[in-house]
Coordinates of C-alpha atoms in Angstrom, one line a residue:
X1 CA 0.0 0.0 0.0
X2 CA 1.1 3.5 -1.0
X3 CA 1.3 6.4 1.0
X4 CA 0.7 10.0 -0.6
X5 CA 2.1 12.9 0.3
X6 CA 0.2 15.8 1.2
X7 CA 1.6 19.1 -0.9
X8 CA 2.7 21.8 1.0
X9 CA 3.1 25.4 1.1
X10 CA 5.9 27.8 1.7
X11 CA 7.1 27.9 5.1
X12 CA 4.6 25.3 5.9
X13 CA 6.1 22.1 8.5
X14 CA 3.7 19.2 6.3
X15 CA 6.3 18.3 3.1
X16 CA 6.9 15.0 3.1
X17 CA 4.4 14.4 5.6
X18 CA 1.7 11.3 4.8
X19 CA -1.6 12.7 3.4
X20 CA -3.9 11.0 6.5
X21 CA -1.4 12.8 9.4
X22 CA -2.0 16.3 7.5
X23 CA -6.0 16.0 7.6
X24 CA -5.7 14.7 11.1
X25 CA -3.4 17.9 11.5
X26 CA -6.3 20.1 9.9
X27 CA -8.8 18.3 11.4
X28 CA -7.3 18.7 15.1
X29 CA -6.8 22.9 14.5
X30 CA -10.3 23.2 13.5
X31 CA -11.5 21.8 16.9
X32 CA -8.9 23.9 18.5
X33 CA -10.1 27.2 16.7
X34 CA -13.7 26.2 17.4
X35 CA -12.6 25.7 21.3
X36 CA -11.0 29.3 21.1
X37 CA -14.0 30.9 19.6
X38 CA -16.2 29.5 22.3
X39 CA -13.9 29.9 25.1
X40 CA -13.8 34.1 23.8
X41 CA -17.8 33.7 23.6
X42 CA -17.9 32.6 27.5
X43 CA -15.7 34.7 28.3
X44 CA -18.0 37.7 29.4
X45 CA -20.3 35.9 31.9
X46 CA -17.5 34.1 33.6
X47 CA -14.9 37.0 34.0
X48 CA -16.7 39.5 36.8
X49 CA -13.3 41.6 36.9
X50 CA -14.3 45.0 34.9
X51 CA -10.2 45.6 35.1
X52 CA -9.9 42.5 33.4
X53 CA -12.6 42.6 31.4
X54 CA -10.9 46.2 30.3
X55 CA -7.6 44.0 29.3
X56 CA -9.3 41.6 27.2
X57 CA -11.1 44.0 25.7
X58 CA -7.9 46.0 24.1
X59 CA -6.5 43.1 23.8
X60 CA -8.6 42.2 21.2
X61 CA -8.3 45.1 19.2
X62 CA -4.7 45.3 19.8
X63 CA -5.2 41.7 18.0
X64 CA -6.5 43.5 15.0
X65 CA -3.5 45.4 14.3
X66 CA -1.6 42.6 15.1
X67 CA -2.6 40.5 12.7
X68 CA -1.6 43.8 10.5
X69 CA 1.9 43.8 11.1
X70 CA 1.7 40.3 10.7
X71 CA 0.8 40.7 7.0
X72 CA 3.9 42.9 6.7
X73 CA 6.3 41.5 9.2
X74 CA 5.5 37.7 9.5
X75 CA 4.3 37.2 5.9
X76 CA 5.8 39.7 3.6
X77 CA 9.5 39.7 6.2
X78 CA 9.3 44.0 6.5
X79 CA 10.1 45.8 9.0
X80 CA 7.4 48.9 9.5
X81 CA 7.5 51.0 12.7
X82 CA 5.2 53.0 11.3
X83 CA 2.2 51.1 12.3
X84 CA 1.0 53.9 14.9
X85 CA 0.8 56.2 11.9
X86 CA -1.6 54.2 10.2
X87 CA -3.5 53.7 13.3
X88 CA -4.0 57.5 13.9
X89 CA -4.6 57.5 10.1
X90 CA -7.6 55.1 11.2
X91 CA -8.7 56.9 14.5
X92 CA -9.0 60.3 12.7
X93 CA -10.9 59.1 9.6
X94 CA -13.3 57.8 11.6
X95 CA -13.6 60.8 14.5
X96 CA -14.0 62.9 11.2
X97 CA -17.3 60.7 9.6
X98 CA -18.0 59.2 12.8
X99 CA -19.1 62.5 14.8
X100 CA -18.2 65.4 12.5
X101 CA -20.1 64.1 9.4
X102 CA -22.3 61.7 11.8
X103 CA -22.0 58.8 10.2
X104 CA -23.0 55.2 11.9
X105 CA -20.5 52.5 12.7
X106 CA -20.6 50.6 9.8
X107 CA -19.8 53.6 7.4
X108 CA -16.7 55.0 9.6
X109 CA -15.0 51.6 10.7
X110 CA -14.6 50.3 7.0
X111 CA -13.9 53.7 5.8
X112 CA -10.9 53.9 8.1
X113 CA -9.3 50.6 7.1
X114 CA -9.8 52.2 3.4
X115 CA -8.2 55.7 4.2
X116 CA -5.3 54.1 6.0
X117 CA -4.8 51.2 3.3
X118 CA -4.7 54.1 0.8
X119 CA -2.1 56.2 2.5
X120 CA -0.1 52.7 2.8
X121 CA -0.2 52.8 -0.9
X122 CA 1.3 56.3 -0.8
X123 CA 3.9 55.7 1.1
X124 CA 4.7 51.6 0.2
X125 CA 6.0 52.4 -3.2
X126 CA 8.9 54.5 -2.1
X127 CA 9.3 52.7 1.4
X128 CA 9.8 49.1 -0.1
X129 CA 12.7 49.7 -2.3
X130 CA 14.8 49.5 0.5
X131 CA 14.7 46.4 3.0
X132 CA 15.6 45.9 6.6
X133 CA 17.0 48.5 9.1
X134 CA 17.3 50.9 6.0
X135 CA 13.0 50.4 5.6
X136 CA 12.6 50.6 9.5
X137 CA 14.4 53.8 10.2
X138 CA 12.7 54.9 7.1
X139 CA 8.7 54.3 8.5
X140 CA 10.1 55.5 11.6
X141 CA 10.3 58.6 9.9
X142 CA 6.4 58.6 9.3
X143 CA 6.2 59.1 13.1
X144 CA 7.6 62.3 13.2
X145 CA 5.7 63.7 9.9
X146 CA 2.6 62.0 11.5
X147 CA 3.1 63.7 14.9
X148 CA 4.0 67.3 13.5
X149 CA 0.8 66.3 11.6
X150 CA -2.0 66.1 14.2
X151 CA -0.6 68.3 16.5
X152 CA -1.1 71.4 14.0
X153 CA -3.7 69.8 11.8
X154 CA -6.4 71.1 14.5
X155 CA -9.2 71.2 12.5
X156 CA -9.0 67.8 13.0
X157 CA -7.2 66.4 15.5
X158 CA -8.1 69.3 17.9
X159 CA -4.5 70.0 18.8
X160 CA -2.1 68.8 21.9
X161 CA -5.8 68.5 23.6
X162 CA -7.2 65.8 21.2
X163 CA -10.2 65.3 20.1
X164 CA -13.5 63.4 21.2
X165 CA -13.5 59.8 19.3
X166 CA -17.1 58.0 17.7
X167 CA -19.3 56.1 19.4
X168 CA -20.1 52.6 18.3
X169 CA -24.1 52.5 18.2
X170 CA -26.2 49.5 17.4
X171 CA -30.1 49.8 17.1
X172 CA -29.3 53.6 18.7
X173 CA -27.5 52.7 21.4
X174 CA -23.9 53.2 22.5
X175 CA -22.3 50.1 23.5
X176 CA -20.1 52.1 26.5
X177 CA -23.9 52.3 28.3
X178 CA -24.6 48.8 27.4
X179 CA -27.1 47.4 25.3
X180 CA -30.8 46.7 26.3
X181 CA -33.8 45.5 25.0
X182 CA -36.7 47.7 23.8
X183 CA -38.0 47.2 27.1
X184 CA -35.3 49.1 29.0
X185 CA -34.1 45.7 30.4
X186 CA -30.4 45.2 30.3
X187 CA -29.6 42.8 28.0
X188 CA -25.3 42.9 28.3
X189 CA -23.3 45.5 29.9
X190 CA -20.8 48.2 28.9
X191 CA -17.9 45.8 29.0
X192 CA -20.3 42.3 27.3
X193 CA -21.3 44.7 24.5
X194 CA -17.8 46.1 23.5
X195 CA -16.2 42.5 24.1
X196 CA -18.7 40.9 21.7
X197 CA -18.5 43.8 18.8
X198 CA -14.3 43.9 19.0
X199 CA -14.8 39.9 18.6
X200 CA -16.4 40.1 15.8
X201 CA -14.1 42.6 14.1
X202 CA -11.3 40.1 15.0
X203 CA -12.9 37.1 14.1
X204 CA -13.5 38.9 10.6
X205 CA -10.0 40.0 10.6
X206 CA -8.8 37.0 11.3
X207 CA -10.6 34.8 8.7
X208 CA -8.9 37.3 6.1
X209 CA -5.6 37.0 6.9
X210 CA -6.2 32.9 7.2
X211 CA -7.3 32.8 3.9
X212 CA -4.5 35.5 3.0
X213 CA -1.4 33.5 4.1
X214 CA -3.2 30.6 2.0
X215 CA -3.7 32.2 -1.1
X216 CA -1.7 32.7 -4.5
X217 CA -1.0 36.6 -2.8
X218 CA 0.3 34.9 0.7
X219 CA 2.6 32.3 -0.9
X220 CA 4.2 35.1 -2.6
X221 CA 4.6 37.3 0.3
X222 CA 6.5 34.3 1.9
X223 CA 8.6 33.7 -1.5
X224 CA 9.5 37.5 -1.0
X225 CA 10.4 37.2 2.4
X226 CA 12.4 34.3 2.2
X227 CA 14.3 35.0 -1.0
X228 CA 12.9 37.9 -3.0
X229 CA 15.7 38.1 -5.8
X230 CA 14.7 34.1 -5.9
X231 CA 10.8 35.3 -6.3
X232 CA 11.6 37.9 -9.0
X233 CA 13.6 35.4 -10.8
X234 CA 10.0 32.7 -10.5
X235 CA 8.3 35.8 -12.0
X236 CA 6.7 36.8 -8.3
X237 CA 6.3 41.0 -9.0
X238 CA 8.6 41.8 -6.2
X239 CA 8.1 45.7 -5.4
X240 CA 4.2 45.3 -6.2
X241 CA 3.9 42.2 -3.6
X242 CA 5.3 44.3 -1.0
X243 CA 3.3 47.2 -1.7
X244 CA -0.2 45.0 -1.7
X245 CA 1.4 43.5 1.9
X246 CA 1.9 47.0 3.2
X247 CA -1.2 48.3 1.9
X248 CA -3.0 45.5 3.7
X249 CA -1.1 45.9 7.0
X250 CA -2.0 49.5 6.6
X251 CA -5.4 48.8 6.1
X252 CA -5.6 46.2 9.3
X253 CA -3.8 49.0 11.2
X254 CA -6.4 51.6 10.7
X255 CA -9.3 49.2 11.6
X256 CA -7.2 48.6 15.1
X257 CA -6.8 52.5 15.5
X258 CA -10.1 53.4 15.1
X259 CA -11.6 50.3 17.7
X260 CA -9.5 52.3 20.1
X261 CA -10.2 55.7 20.1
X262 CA -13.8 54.3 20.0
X263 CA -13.3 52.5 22.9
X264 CA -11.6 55.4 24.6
X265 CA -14.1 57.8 24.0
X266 CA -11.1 60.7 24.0
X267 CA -7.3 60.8 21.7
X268 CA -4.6 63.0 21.4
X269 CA -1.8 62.9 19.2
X270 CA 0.7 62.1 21.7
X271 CA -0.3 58.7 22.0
X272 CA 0.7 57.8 18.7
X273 CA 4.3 57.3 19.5
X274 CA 7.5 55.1 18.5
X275 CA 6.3 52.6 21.2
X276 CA 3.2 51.6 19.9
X277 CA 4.8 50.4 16.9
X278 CA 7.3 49.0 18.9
X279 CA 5.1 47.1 20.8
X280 CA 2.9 45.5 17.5
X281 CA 6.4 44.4 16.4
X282 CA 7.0 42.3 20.0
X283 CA 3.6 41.2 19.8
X284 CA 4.3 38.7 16.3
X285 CA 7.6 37.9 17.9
X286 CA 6.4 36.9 21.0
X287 CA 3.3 35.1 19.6
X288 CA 5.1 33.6 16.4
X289 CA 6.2 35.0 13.3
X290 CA 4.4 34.3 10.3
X291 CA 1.6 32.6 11.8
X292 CA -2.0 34.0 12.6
X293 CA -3.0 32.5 16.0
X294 CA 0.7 34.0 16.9
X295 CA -0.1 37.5 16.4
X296 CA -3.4 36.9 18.5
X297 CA -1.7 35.4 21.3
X298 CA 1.0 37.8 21.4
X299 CA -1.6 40.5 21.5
X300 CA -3.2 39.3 24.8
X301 CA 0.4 38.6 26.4
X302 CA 1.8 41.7 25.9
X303 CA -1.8 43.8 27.2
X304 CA -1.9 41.6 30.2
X305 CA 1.8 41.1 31.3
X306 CA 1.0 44.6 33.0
X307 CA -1.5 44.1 35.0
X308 CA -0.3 40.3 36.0
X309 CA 3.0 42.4 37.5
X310 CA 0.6 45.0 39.1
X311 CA -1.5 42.2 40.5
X312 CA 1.2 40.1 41.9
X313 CA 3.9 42.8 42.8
X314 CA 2.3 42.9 46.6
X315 CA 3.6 39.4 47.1
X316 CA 6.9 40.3 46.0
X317 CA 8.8 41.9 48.5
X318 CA 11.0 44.1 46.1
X319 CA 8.8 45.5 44.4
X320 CA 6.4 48.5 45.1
X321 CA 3.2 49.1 43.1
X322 CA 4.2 52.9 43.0
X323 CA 7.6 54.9 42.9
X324 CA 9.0 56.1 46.1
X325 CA 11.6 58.5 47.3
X326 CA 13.7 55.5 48.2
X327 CA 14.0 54.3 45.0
X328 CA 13.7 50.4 44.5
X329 CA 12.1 48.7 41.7
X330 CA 8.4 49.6 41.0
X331 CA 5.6 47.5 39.1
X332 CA 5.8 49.3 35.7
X333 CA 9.8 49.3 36.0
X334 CA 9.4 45.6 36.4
X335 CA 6.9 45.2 33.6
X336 CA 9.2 47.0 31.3
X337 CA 12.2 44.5 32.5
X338 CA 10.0 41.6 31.6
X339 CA 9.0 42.8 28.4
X340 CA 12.5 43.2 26.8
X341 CA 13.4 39.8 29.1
X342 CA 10.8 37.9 27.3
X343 CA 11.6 39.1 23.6
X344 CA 15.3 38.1 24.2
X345 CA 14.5 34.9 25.1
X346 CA 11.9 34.1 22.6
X347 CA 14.7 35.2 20.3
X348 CA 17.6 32.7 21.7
X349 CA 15.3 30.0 22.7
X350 CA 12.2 30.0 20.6
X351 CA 12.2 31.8 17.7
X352 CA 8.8 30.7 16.3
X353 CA 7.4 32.1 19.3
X354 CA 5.3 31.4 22.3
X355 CA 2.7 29.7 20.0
X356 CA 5.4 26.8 19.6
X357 CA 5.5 26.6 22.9
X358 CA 2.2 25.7 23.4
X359 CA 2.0 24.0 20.1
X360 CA 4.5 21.5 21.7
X361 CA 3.0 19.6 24.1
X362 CA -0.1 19.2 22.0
X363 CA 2.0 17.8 19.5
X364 CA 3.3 15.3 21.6
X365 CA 0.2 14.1 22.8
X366 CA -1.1 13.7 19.2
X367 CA 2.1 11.7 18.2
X368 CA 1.8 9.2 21.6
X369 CA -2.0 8.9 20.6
X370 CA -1.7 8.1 16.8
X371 CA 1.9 5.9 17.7
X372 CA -0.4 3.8 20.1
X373 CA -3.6 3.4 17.9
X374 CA -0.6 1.5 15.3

């Protein structure tokens, strides 16, 4: 009896691999992603924590910029710090159509991922021609223009003082006050409603950049990344498949900038700094390059690795919630610590992230279960 082989994608882990083990592969990660969509569905009625509840919440649409930089980083192998750019690109269309021009939810979110995805476009064709540190210190460039930007744009950003952001309203009703029924009863609260909507906008997300990475387009964003004078020579249009990746990751980027202003009610443009870019570029390292469910993970690591330090730091005797005129190590000093800690050693140790990590063990147990049922 013969034994086919499954064909595999770029930067995929299944060549060579019998046909029966990759569906059994396939067939395993859909009951895993079906686990992890109810688990996020529960979620709300089981967590009573509003702080956390807060977390998960940005979390989530930290996820959705994630997944952006994945497109550019993981996929297309760029370097972009100029992620928070596009995000403010996002947060302002939308403050503009959202409550200048008064325009619902579903007219302002989409229009921001289009706005910022076009202004990626702008800038992609000149930023792409160069690679590496050259293209990072480049987009870290946009930071600057972009801050000089809002700050005297006024008209629309308001200035240093910011600017109020939209509301998200469903049926009339912003989802900061809840959502009720047409009785008055309360049917979820401020932090249910905005969970379930910044789902949803992930979940969508997410199912894109699935079928991204598995498409003609995605296995010629990996061909790029991995040898792109190689690509060029296969025919792969090497400046325009970059472009297309960081029009995308522009695009994603706005989406996640305008969830958040939403959800803060109130922006400036101070907040759209260096770090925030910084921090969507630990989030795929941390979760796993190049992979979706890594970008998601990282997302929620890095949001909650704060408030884990701030929650244990009182059972830690060296370490003080607040500063102090004795000096000593604080909560958000340690935070910080751990943050650089962890990328380090996700860099020696586990480069394909902390995905692998958990990838492992479940790995394991498939292989003891299929070597015993031989």
């Amino acid at each position: 009896m013969t034994t086919t082989l499954e064909p595999a994608p770029i930067d995929d882990d299944t060549a060579g691999v019998p046909a029966e083990v990759v569906r059994t592969k396939k067939r395993s990660t859909r009951v895993w992603v079906a686990v992890w969509v109810v688990a996020m569905l529960v979620v709300p009625w089981v967590v009573q924590s509003d702080l956390w509840m807060g977390v998960g919440i940005f979390a989530l649409i930290a996820a959705v910029g994630a997944l952006g930089m994945q497109v550019i980083t993981g996929f297309a192998g760029q370097i972009s710090m100029g992620h928070a750019v596009f995000m403010a690109i996002g947060a302002y269309t939308s403050a503009w159509l959202g409550v200048d021009e008064g325009l619902p939810v579903w007219v302002w979110l989409p229009a921001a991922a289009v706005v910022a995805g076009l202004a990626g476009g702008v800038v992609a064709p000149a930023a792409v021609r160069i690679r590496g540190l050259y293209l990072a210190v480049a987009t870290l460039a946009l930071i600057f223009i972009g801050t000089y930007v809002w700050e005297t744009w006024t008209s629309l950003s308001g200035g240093v003082n910011g600017r109020t952001a939209p509301a998200v309203e469903i049926n009339g009703q912003d989802l900061l006050d809840g959502y009720r029924s047409s009785g008055g009863e309360e049917i979820l609260t401020s932090f249910q409603a905005w969970w379930y909507f910044a789902l949803a906008v992930l979940l969508i997300v997410t199912v894109l950049t699935w079928n991204l990475k598995r498409s003609r387009l995605g296995r010629a964003f990996m061909a790029v990344r991995d040898r792109d004078i190689a690509a060029g020579v296969a025919g792969i249009p090497v400046t325009r498949t970059k472009v297309v990746a960081f029009v995308i990751s522009s695009a994603f980027a706005g989406v996640s900038g305008a969830l958040l202003v939403s959800y803060m009610g109130y922006f400036t443009p101070s907040q759209w700094t260096m770090m925030v870019s910084v921090d969507f570029i630990a989030m795929v390292v941390i979760g796993g390059m190049g992979t979706v469910a890594g970008a998601i993970l990282g997302a929620f690591f890095i949001k909650a690795m704060p408030e884990m330090v701030n929650v244990l730091s009182p059972y830690l005797p060296f370490v003080s919630k607040d500063a102090s005129a004795d000096g000593g190590v604080t909560a958000p000093l340690l935070s910080q610590f751990l943050y650089g800690l962890v990328i380090v050693l996700v860099l020696i140790f586990e480069p394909k992230g902390l995905l692998a990590l958990f990838k492992r063990p479940i790995d394991w147990i498939r292989a003891r279960i299929s070597g015993g049922s031989k």
